[in-house]
Coordinates of N, CA and C and ligand atoms in Angstrom, one line a residue:
M1 N 21.4 -18.8 28.7 CA 21.2 -18.9 27.2 C 20.5 -17.6 26.8
K2 N 21.0 -17.1 25.6 CA 20.4 -15.9 25.1 C 19.1 -16.1 24.5
K3 N 18.2 -15.1 24.7 CA 16.9 -15.2 24.2 C 16.8 -14.9 22.7
Y4 N 17.5 -13.9 22.3 CA 17.4 -13.4 21.0 C 18.6 -13.8 20.1
K5 N 18.4 -13.9 18.8 CA 19.5 -14.0 17.9 C 19.6 -12.8 17.0
H6 N 18.5 -12.2 16.7 CA 18.4 -11.1 15.7 C 18.0 -9.8 16.3
L7 N 18.8 -8.8 16.1 CA 18.4 -7.5 16.6 C 18.0 -6.6 15.3
F8 N 16.8 -6.0 15.4 CA 16.4 -5.1 14.3 C 16.4 -3.7 14.9
F9 N 17.2 -2.9 14.2 CA 17.3 -1.5 14.7 C 16.5 -0.5 13.7
D10 N 15.9 0.5 14.3 CA 15.5 1.6 13.5 C 16.7 2.4 13.2
L11 N 16.7 3.3 12.2 CA 17.9 4.1 12.0 C 17.8 5.6 12.5
D12 N 16.9 6.4 11.9 CA 16.9 7.8 12.3 C 16.4 8.0 13.7
E13 N 17.3 8.7 14.4 CA 17.0 9.1 15.8 C 17.2 7.9 16.8
T14 N 17.5 6.8 16.3 CA 17.8 5.6 17.2 C 19.3 5.4 17.1
L15 N 19.9 5.4 15.9 CA 21.3 5.3 15.7 C 21.9 6.6 15.1
W16 N 21.3 7.0 14.0 CA 21.8 8.1 13.2 C 21.1 9.4 13.7
D17 N 21.9 10.4 14.1 CA 21.4 11.6 14.7 C 20.8 12.5 13.7
Y18 N 19.6 12.3 13.3 CA 18.9 13.0 12.2 C 18.9 14.5 12.5
K19 N 18.5 14.9 13.8 CA 18.4 16.3 14.1 C 19.7 17.0 14.0
A20 N 20.8 16.5 14.6 CA 22.1 17.1 14.5 C 22.6 17.2 13.1
N21 N 22.4 16.2 12.3 CA 23.0 16.1 11.0 C 22.2 17.1 10.0
A22 N 20.9 17.1 10.2 CA 20.1 18.1 9.4 C 20.4 19.5 9.8
H23 N 20.6 19.7 11.1 CA 20.9 21.1 11.6 C 22.2 21.6 11.0
E24 N 23.2 20.7 11.0 CA 24.5 21.1 10.4 C 24.4 21.4 8.9
T25 N 23.6 20.6 8.2 CA 23.4 20.8 6.8 C 22.7 22.1 6.5
L26 N 21.7 22.4 7.3 CA 20.9 23.7 7.1 C 21.8 24.9 7.3
I27 N 22.6 24.9 8.3 CA 23.5 26.0 8.5 C 24.4 26.2 7.3
E28 N 24.9 25.1 6.8 CA 25.8 25.2 5.6 C 25.0 25.8 4.4
L29 N 23.8 25.3 4.2 CA 23.0 25.8 3.1 C 22.6 27.2 3.2
Y30 N 22.4 27.7 4.4 CA 22.1 29.1 4.7 C 23.2 30.0 4.2
E31 N 24.4 29.6 4.4 CA 25.6 30.3 4.0 C 25.7 30.2 2.5
Q32 N 25.7 29.0 2.0 CA 25.9 28.7 0.6 C 24.9 29.4 -0.3
F33 N 23.6 29.5 0.1 CA 22.6 30.1 -0.7 C 22.3 31.6 -0.3
N34 N 23.2 32.1 0.5 CA 23.1 33.5 0.9 C 21.8 33.9 1.4
L35 N 21.2 33.0 2.2 CA 19.8 33.3 2.7 C 19.7 34.5 3.5
G36 N 20.8 34.9 4.2 CA 20.8 36.1 5.0 C 20.6 37.3 4.2
S37 N 21.3 37.4 3.0 CA 21.2 38.6 2.2 C 20.1 38.5 1.2
N38 N 19.8 37.3 0.8 CA 18.7 37.1 -0.3 C 17.3 37.3 0.3
S39 N 17.3 37.2 1.6 CA 16.0 37.4 2.3 C 16.3 38.0 3.7
D40 N 15.3 38.2 4.4 CA 15.5 38.8 5.8 C 15.6 37.7 6.8
L41 N 15.7 36.5 6.3 CA 15.7 35.3 7.2 C 16.9 35.3 8.2
N42 N 16.7 35.0 9.4 CA 17.9 34.6 10.2 C 18.0 33.1 10.3
V43 N 19.2 32.7 10.6 CA 19.4 31.2 10.5 C 18.6 30.4 11.5
E44 N 18.4 31.0 12.7 CA 17.6 30.2 13.7 C 16.2 30.0 13.3
D45 N 15.5 31.0 12.7 CA 14.2 30.9 12.2 C 14.1 29.8 11.0
F46 N 15.1 29.9 10.2 CA 15.2 29.0 9.1 C 15.2 27.5 9.6
V47 N 16.1 27.3 10.5 CA 16.3 25.9 11.0 C 15.1 25.5 11.8
A48 N 14.5 26.4 12.6 CA 13.3 26.0 13.4 C 12.1 25.7 12.5
E49 N 12.0 26.5 11.5 CA 10.8 26.2 10.6 C 11.0 24.9 9.8
F50 N 12.3 24.6 9.5 CA 12.6 23.4 8.8 C 12.0 22.2 9.6
F51 N 12.4 22.2 10.9 CA 12.0 21.1 11.8 C 10.5 21.0 12.0
R52 N 9.9 22.1 12.1 CA 8.4 22.1 12.2 C 7.7 21.6 11.0
T53 N 8.1 22.1 9.8 CA 7.5 21.7 8.6 C 7.8 20.2 8.2
N54 N 9.1 19.9 8.5 CA 9.5 18.5 8.1 C 8.8 17.5 9.0
E55 N 8.6 17.8 10.2 CA 7.9 16.8 11.1 C 6.5 16.7 10.7
E56 N 5.9 17.8 10.3 CA 4.5 17.8 9.9 C 4.3 16.9 8.6
L57 N 5.3 17.1 7.7 CA 5.2 16.3 6.4 C 5.4 14.8 6.7
W58 N 6.4 14.5 7.6 CA 6.6 13.1 7.9 C 5.5 12.5 8.6
R59 N 4.8 13.3 9.4 CA 3.6 12.7 10.1 C 2.5 12.4 9.1
K60 N 2.4 13.3 8.1 CA 1.4 13.0 7.0 C 1.8 11.8 6.2
Y61 N 3.1 11.7 6.0 CA 3.6 10.5 5.2 C 3.3 9.2 6.0
D62 N 3.5 9.3 7.4 CA 3.3 8.1 8.2 C 1.8 7.7 8.2
K63 N 0.9 8.7 8.1 CA -0.5 8.5 8.0 C -1.0 8.2 6.6
R64 N 0.0 8.1 5.7 CA -0.3 7.9 4.2 C -1.2 8.9 3.6
L65 N -1.1 10.1 4.0 CA -1.8 11.2 3.4 C -1.1 11.8 2.2
I66 N 0.2 11.6 2.3 CA 1.1 12.1 1.1 C 2.1 11.0 0.8
V67 N 2.6 11.1 -0.4 CA 3.7 10.1 -0.8 C 5.0 10.8 -0.5
K68 N 6.0 9.9 -0.5 CA 7.3 10.4 0.0 C 7.9 11.5 -0.9
D69 N 7.7 11.4 -2.2 CA 8.2 12.5 -3.1 C 7.7 13.9 -2.7
Q70 N 6.5 13.9 -2.1 CA 5.9 15.2 -1.7 C 6.7 15.8 -0.6
I71 N 7.3 15.0 0.2 CA 8.1 15.5 1.3 C 9.3 16.3 0.7
R72 N 9.9 15.7 -0.3 CA 11.1 16.3 -0.9 C 10.7 17.6 -1.7
Q73 N 9.5 17.5 -2.4 CA 9.1 18.6 -3.3 C 8.5 19.8 -2.5
D74 N 7.8 19.5 -1.5 CA 7.0 20.5 -0.8 C 7.8 21.2 0.3
R75 N 8.7 20.5 0.9 CA 9.4 20.9 2.1 C 9.9 22.4 2.1
F76 N 10.9 22.6 1.2 CA 11.5 24.0 1.2 C 10.5 25.1 0.7
P77 N 9.8 24.9 -0.4 CA 8.8 25.9 -0.8 C 7.9 26.3 0.4
L78 N 7.4 25.3 1.1 CA 6.5 25.5 2.2 C 7.2 26.3 3.4
I79 N 8.4 25.9 3.6 CA 9.2 26.6 4.7 C 9.4 28.1 4.3
F80 N 9.7 28.4 3.1 CA 9.9 29.8 2.7 C 8.6 30.5 2.7
E81 N 7.5 29.8 2.3 CA 6.2 30.5 2.3 C 5.8 30.8 3.7
R82 N 6.0 29.9 4.6 CA 5.6 30.1 6.0 C 6.5 31.2 6.7
L83 N 7.7 31.3 6.2 CA 8.6 32.3 6.8 C 8.3 33.7 6.1
G84 N 7.4 33.7 5.2 CA 7.1 35.0 4.5 C 8.2 35.5 3.6
V85 N 9.0 34.6 3.1 CA 10.0 35.0 2.1 C 9.3 35.1 0.8
D86 N 9.0 36.3 0.4 CA 8.1 36.6 -0.7 C 8.6 36.0 -2.0
G87 N 7.8 35.1 -2.5 CA 8.1 34.5 -3.8 C 9.5 33.9 -3.9
H88 N 10.3 34.0 -2.8 CA 11.7 33.5 -2.7 C 12.3 33.6 -4.1
K89 N 12.3 34.8 -4.7 CA 12.7 34.9 -6.1 C 14.2 34.9 -6.3
D90 N 14.9 35.3 -5.3 CA 16.4 35.2 -5.4 C 17.0 34.0 -4.9
I91 N 16.1 33.1 -4.5 CA 16.7 31.8 -3.9 C 16.3 30.7 -4.9
D92 N 17.3 29.9 -5.2 CA 17.1 28.8 -6.1 C 16.6 27.6 -5.2
V93 N 15.3 27.6 -4.9 CA 14.8 26.6 -4.0 C 15.0 25.2 -4.4
E94 N 14.9 25.0 -5.7 CA 15.1 23.6 -6.2 C 16.5 23.1 -6.0
A95 N 17.5 24.0 -6.2 CA 18.9 23.6 -6.0 C 19.1 23.4 -4.5
L96 N 18.5 24.2 -3.7 CA 18.7 24.1 -2.2 C 18.1 22.8 -1.7
Q97 N 17.0 22.5 -2.3 CA 16.3 21.2 -2.0 C 17.1 20.0 -2.3
K98 N 17.6 20.0 -3.5 CA 18.5 18.9 -4.0 C 19.7 18.8 -3.1
N99 N 20.3 19.9 -2.8 CA 21.5 20.0 -2.0 C 21.3 19.4 -0.6
F100 N 20.2 19.7 -0.1 CA 19.9 19.2 1.3 C 19.8 17.6 1.2
I101 N 19.1 17.1 0.2 CA 18.9 15.7 0.1 C 20.2 15.0 -0.2
Y102 N 21.1 15.7 -0.9 CA 22.4 15.1 -1.3 C 23.4 15.2 -0.1
E103 N 23.4 16.3 0.6 CA 24.4 16.5 1.6 C 24.1 15.9 3.0
S104 N 22.9 16.0 3.4 CA 22.6 15.7 4.8 C 22.9 14.2 5.1
P105 N 22.6 13.3 4.2 CA 22.8 11.8 4.6 C 24.3 11.5 4.7
K106 N 25.2 12.5 4.2 CA 26.6 12.3 4.3 C 27.2 12.7 5.7
K107 N 26.3 13.3 6.5 CA 26.8 13.7 7.8 C 26.8 12.5 8.7
G108 N 27.8 12.4 9.6 CA 28.0 11.2 10.3 C 27.7 11.1 11.8
K109 N 27.0 12.2 12.3 CA 26.8 12.2 13.7 C 25.9 11.1 14.1
L110 N 26.3 10.3 15.1 CA 25.4 9.2 15.6 C 24.9 9.6 17.0
I111 N 23.8 9.0 17.4 CA 23.3 9.1 18.7 C 24.4 8.6 19.8
D112 N 24.4 9.3 20.9 CA 25.4 8.9 21.9 C 25.5 7.4 22.2
H113 N 26.7 6.9 22.3 CA 26.9 5.5 22.6 C 26.6 4.5 21.4
A114 N 26.1 5.0 20.3 CA 25.7 4.1 19.3 C 26.8 3.3 18.7
A115 N 27.9 3.9 18.4 CA 29.1 3.2 17.8 C 29.6 2.1 18.7
E116 N 29.8 2.5 20.0 CA 30.3 1.5 21.0 C 29.4 0.3 21.2
I117 N 28.1 0.6 21.3 CA 27.2 -0.5 21.6 C 27.1 -1.4 20.4
L118 N 27.2 -0.8 19.2 CA 27.0 -1.7 18.0 C 28.2 -2.6 17.9
I119 N 29.4 -2.1 18.2 CA 30.6 -3.0 18.1 C 30.4 -4.1 19.1
T120 N 30.0 -3.9 20.3 CA 29.9 -4.9 21.3 C 28.8 -5.9 20.9
L121 N 27.6 -5.4 20.5 CA 26.5 -6.3 20.2 C 26.7 -7.1 19.0
S122 N 27.5 -6.6 18.0 CA 27.7 -7.3 16.8 C 28.5 -8.6 17.0
K123 N 29.2 -8.7 18.1 CA 30.0 -9.9 18.4 C 29.0 -11.0 18.9
H124 N 27.8 -10.7 19.2 CA 26.9 -11.7 19.8 C 25.6 -11.9 19.0
Y125 N 25.3 -11.0 18.1 CA 24.0 -11.0 17.4 C 24.1 -10.8 15.9
S126 N 23.1 -11.3 15.2 CA 22.9 -10.8 13.8 C 22.1 -9.5 13.9
M127 N 22.6 -8.5 13.2 CA 21.9 -7.2 13.3 C 21.5 -6.7 12.0
H128 N 20.3 -6.0 12.0 CA 19.7 -5.5 10.8 C 19.0 -4.2 11.0
I129 N 18.7 -3.5 10.0 CA 18.0 -2.2 10.1 C 16.6 -2.4 9.5
I130 N 15.6 -1.8 10.2 CA 14.2 -1.7 9.5 C 13.9 -0.2 9.6
T131 N 13.8 0.4 8.4 CA 13.6 1.9 8.4 C 12.6 2.3 7.4
N132 N 11.8 3.3 7.8 CA 10.9 4.0 6.8 C 11.7 5.0 6.1
G133 N 12.3 4.7 5.0 CA 13.1 5.7 4.3 C 13.4 5.3 2.9
F134 N 14.1 6.2 2.3 CA 14.5 6.0 0.9 C 15.7 5.1 0.9
E135 N 15.7 4.1 0.1 CA 16.8 3.1 0.0 C 18.2 3.8 -0.1
E136 N 18.3 4.6 -1.1 CA 19.6 5.3 -1.4 C 20.1 6.2 -0.2
I137 N 19.2 6.9 0.3 CA 19.5 7.8 1.4 C 19.9 7.1 2.7
Q138 N 19.2 6.0 3.0 CA 19.5 5.3 4.3 C 20.8 4.6 4.2
T139 N 21.1 4.1 3.0 CA 22.4 3.4 2.7 C 23.5 4.4 2.9
T140 N 23.3 5.6 2.3 CA 24.4 6.6 2.4 C 24.6 7.0 3.9
K141 N 23.6 7.1 4.7 CA 23.8 7.4 6.1 C 24.6 6.4 6.8
L142 N 24.3 5.1 6.5 CA 25.0 4.0 7.2 C 26.5 4.0 6.8
K143 N 26.7 4.3 5.5 CA 28.1 4.3 5.0 C 28.9 5.4 5.6
Y144 N 28.4 6.6 5.5 CA 29.1 7.8 5.9 C 29.3 7.8 7.4
S145 N 28.4 7.2 8.2 CA 28.6 7.2 9.6 C 29.4 6.1 10.1
G146 N 29.8 5.2 9.2 CA 30.7 4.1 9.5 C 30.1 2.9 10.2
I147 N 28.8 2.8 10.2 CA 28.2 1.7 10.9 C 27.6 0.6 9.9
E148 N 27.8 0.8 8.6 CA 27.2 -0.1 7.7 C 27.7 -1.5 7.9
K149 N 28.9 -1.7 8.3 CA 29.6 -3.0 8.5 C 28.9 -3.9 9.6
Y150 N 28.2 -3.3 10.4 CA 27.6 -4.1 11.5 C 26.3 -4.7 11.2
F151 N 25.7 -4.4 10.0 CA 24.4 -4.9 9.6 C 24.4 -5.8 8.5
Q152 N 23.7 -6.9 8.6 CA 23.6 -7.8 7.5 C 22.6 -7.5 6.5
Q153 N 21.4 -6.9 7.0 CA 20.4 -6.5 6.0 C 19.9 -5.2 6.4
V154 N 19.6 -4.4 5.4 CA 18.9 -3.1 5.6 C 17.6 -3.2 4.9
I155 N 16.5 -3.2 5.7 CA 15.2 -3.3 5.1 C 14.6 -1.9 5.2
T156 N 14.4 -1.3 4.0 CA 13.7 0.0 3.9 C 12.3 -0.2 3.5
S157 N 11.5 0.8 3.8 CA 10.0 0.7 3.3 C 10.0 0.6 1.8
E158 N 10.9 1.2 1.2 CA 11.0 1.2 -0.3 C 11.2 -0.3 -0.8
R159 N 12.1 -1.0 -0.1 CA 12.3 -2.3 -0.5 C 11.2 -3.3 -0.1
A160 N 10.6 -3.1 1.0 CA 9.6 -4.0 1.5 C 8.2 -3.7 0.9
H161 N 8.1 -2.5 0.3 CA 6.8 -2.0 -0.2 C 5.7 -2.0 0.9
A162 N 6.2 -1.6 2.1 CA 5.3 -1.4 3.2 C 6.1 -0.6 4.2
Q163 N 5.5 0.2 5.0 CA 6.2 1.0 6.0 C 5.7 0.7 7.4
K164 N 6.7 0.8 8.3 CA 6.3 0.7 9.7 C 5.2 1.6 10.1
P165 N 4.2 1.3 10.9 CA 4.0 0.1 11.6 C 3.3 -1.1 10.9
D166 N 3.2 -1.0 9.6 CA 2.5 -2.1 8.9 C 3.2 -3.4 9.1
P167 N 2.5 -4.4 9.5 CA 3.1 -5.8 9.8 C 3.9 -6.3 8.7
D168 N 3.5 -5.9 7.5 CA 4.2 -6.5 6.3 C 5.7 -6.2 6.2
I169 N 6.1 -5.0 6.7 CA 7.5 -4.7 6.7 C 8.3 -5.6 7.7
F170 N 7.7 -5.9 8.8 CA 8.3 -6.7 9.8 C 8.4 -8.2 9.3
L171 N 7.3 -8.6 8.7 CA 7.3 -10.0 8.2 C 8.3 -10.1 7.0
F172 N 8.4 -9.1 6.2 CA 9.3 -9.1 5.1 C 10.8 -9.2 5.7
A173 N 11.0 -8.4 6.7 CA 12.4 -8.4 7.3 C 12.7 -9.8 7.9
L174 N 11.8 -10.4 8.6 CA 12.0 -11.7 9.2 C 12.3 -12.7 8.1
E175 N 11.5 -12.7 7.1 CA 11.7 -13.6 5.9 C 13.1 -13.3 5.3
A176 N 13.5 -12.1 5.1 CA 14.7 -11.7 4.4 C 15.9 -12.2 5.2
V177 N 15.9 -12.2 6.5 CA 17.0 -12.6 7.3 C 16.9 -14.1 7.9
K178 N 15.8 -14.7 7.5 CA 15.5 -16.0 8.0 C 15.5 -16.1 9.5
A179 N 14.7 -15.2 10.1 CA 14.6 -15.2 11.6 C 13.2 -15.6 12.0
N180 N 13.1 -16.2 13.2 CA 11.8 -16.4 13.9 C 11.5 -15.2 14.7
I181 N 10.2 -15.0 14.9 CA 9.8 -13.8 15.7 C 10.2 -13.9 17.1
S182 N 10.2 -15.2 17.7 CA 10.5 -15.4 19.1 C 12.0 -15.1 19.4
E183 N 12.9 -15.1 18.4 CA 14.3 -14.9 18.6 C 14.7 -13.5 18.1
S184 N 13.7 -12.6 17.9 CA 14.0 -11.3 17.3 C 13.5 -10.2 18.2
V185 N 14.1 -9.1 18.2 CA 13.7 -7.9 18.9 C 13.9 -6.6 18.1
M186 N 12.9 -5.7 18.2 CA 13.0 -4.5 17.5 C 13.4 -3.4 18.5
I187 N 14.4 -2.5 18.1 CA 14.9 -1.5 18.9 C 14.6 -0.1 18.2
G188 N 13.8 0.8 18.8 CA 13.5 2.0 18.1 C 13.0 3.1 19.0
D189 N 13.0 4.3 18.4 CA 12.6 5.5 19.2 C 11.1 5.9 19.0
N190 N 10.4 5.3 18.0 CA 9.1 5.7 17.7 C 8.0 4.7 18.2
L191 N 7.2 5.2 19.2 CA 6.2 4.3 19.8 C 5.3 3.7 18.8
I192 N 4.9 4.4 17.8 CA 3.9 3.9 16.9 C 4.6 3.0 15.9
S193 N 5.5 3.6 15.1 CA 6.1 2.8 14.0 C 7.0 1.6 14.4
D194 N 7.8 1.9 15.4 CA 8.7 0.8 15.8 C 8.1 -0.1 16.8
I195 N 7.5 0.4 17.9 CA 7.1 -0.4 19.0 C 5.7 -1.0 18.8
Q196 N 4.7 -0.2 18.4 CA 3.4 -0.9 18.1 C 3.6 -1.8 16.9
G197 N 4.4 -1.3 15.9 CA 4.6 -2.1 14.7 C 5.1 -3.5 15.1
A198 N 6.2 -3.6 15.9 CA 6.8 -4.9 16.2 C 5.8 -5.7 17.1
R199 N 5.1 -5.0 18.0 CA 4.2 -5.7 18.9 C 3.0 -6.3 18.1
G200 N 2.7 -5.6 17.0 CA 1.6 -6.1 16.1 C 1.9 -7.4 15.5
V201 N 3.1 -7.8 15.3 CA 3.5 -9.1 14.8 C 4.0 -10.0 15.9
G202 N 3.9 -9.6 17.1 CA 4.3 -10.4 18.3 C 5.8 -10.4 18.5
M203 N 6.5 -9.4 18.0 CA 7.9 -9.3 18.2 C 8.2 -8.5 19.5
D204 N 9.2 -8.9 20.3 CA 9.6 -8.1 21.4 C 10.2 -6.8 21.0
Q205 N 10.1 -5.8 21.9 CA 10.6 -4.5 21.5 C 11.4 -3.8 22.7
V206 N 12.4 -3.0 22.2 CA 13.0 -2.1 23.2 C 12.7 -0.7 22.7
F207 N 12.0 0.0 23.6 CA 11.7 1.4 23.3 C 12.8 2.3 23.8
F208 N 13.5 3.0 22.8 CA 14.5 3.9 23.1 C 13.9 5.3 23.3
N209 N 13.9 5.7 24.6 CA 13.1 6.9 25.0 C 14.1 8.0 25.6
P210 N 14.9 8.6 24.8 CA 15.9 9.5 25.4 C 15.3 10.8 26.0
D211 N 14.1 11.2 25.6 CA 13.5 12.4 26.1 C 12.6 12.0 27.3
K212 N 12.6 10.8 27.7 CA 11.8 10.3 28.9 C 10.4 10.7 28.8
R213 N 9.8 10.5 27.6 CA 8.4 10.9 27.3 C 7.5 9.9 28.1
N214 N 6.4 10.5 28.6 CA 5.4 9.6 29.3 C 4.6 8.9 28.2
H215 N 4.2 7.7 28.5 CA 3.3 7.0 27.6 C 2.6 5.8 28.4
D216 N 1.6 5.3 27.9 CA 1.0 4.2 28.6 C 0.9 2.9 27.8
L217 N 1.9 2.8 26.9 CA 1.9 1.6 26.1 C 2.8 0.5 26.8
E218 N 2.3 -0.7 26.6 CA 3.1 -1.8 27.2 C 4.3 -2.1 26.3
V219 N 5.5 -2.0 26.8 CA 6.6 -2.4 26.0 C 7.5 -3.4 26.7
T220 N 8.2 -4.2 25.9 CA 9.0 -5.3 26.5 C 10.1 -4.7 27.4
H221 N 10.8 -3.8 26.8 CA 11.9 -3.1 27.5 C 11.9 -1.6 27.1
E222 N 12.4 -0.8 28.1 CA 12.5 0.6 27.7 C 13.8 1.1 28.3
I223 N 14.5 1.9 27.4 CA 15.8 2.5 27.8 C 15.8 4.0 27.5
N224 N 16.6 4.7 28.3 CA 16.8 6.2 28.0 C 18.2 6.4 27.3
Y225 N 19.1 5.5 27.4 CA 20.4 5.6 26.8 C 20.7 4.3 26.1
L226 N 21.4 4.4 25.0 CA 21.7 3.2 24.2 C 22.6 2.2 24.9
F227 N 23.5 2.7 25.8 CA 24.4 1.8 26.5 C 23.6 0.8 27.4
E228 N 22.4 1.2 27.7 CA 21.5 0.3 28.6 C 21.2 -1.0 27.8
L229 N 21.4 -1.0 26.5 CA 21.1 -2.3 25.8 C 22.0 -3.4 26.3
S230 N 23.2 -3.1 26.8 CA 24.0 -4.2 27.2 C 23.4 -4.9 28.4
G231 N 22.7 -4.2 29.3 CA 22.0 -4.8 30.4 C 20.9 -5.8 30.0
I232 N 20.3 -5.4 28.9 CA 19.2 -6.3 28.4 C 19.7 -7.4 27.6
L233 N 20.7 -7.1 26.7 CA 21.1 -8.1 25.7 C 22.4 -8.9 26.1
L234 N 23.1 -8.4 27.0 CA 24.4 -9.1 27.4 C 24.4 -9.5 28.8
N235 N 23.3 -9.2 29.5 CA 23.3 -9.5 31.0 C 24.5 -9.0 31.8
V236 N 24.8 -7.7 31.4 CA 25.9 -7.1 32.2 C 25.4 -5.8 32.8
Ligands
MG301 MG1 13.4 6.7 14.4

């Protein structure tokens, strides 16, 4: 007999390949906004600084030091400032910023094996998303990557008025899909927001750890590849 009925997935970096999709968008924007000739920036520095600054802002957001709109507003001005692009006068930063937000969620690259495993698991489970993100953006990612159809509910922090690891978003999700904690499992790549969050409400967890990072947290299950989910969830 199966233990679980409901699978709750994180989205970014668990199913949707945020890094690859952002990377592709940044290269396009570099060309489109002529960053090479409008500044002395090379594309590698631009992309690398984006990921550094972006991660820092998301960490601040996770710690509730800033609100989500500040990520959008501060990101590119901060990147250009840090790269020493003086006053970035020839670059329309606002347009670039808007473009990034509009274009990157339309990229469809998924984490390896995501599409295959979702098809298989969807035949056996009710599946849902729990994500700290903007409603409209997360929905766009699901649609353009072609995996929207596998999920019954998409719970965003915006909709739940709480963000992982806050217990409230997990409780909101359980209530929204009418699931019991004991028949639910959270699958995600973030030890704090996904794993500690789920653990905090007594929900089982699968820690997706593709980089094989060391940690000393107690987790229900741990995998390095998404296809390993079949071993845990389908007994194969
Ligand atoms: Mg994630």
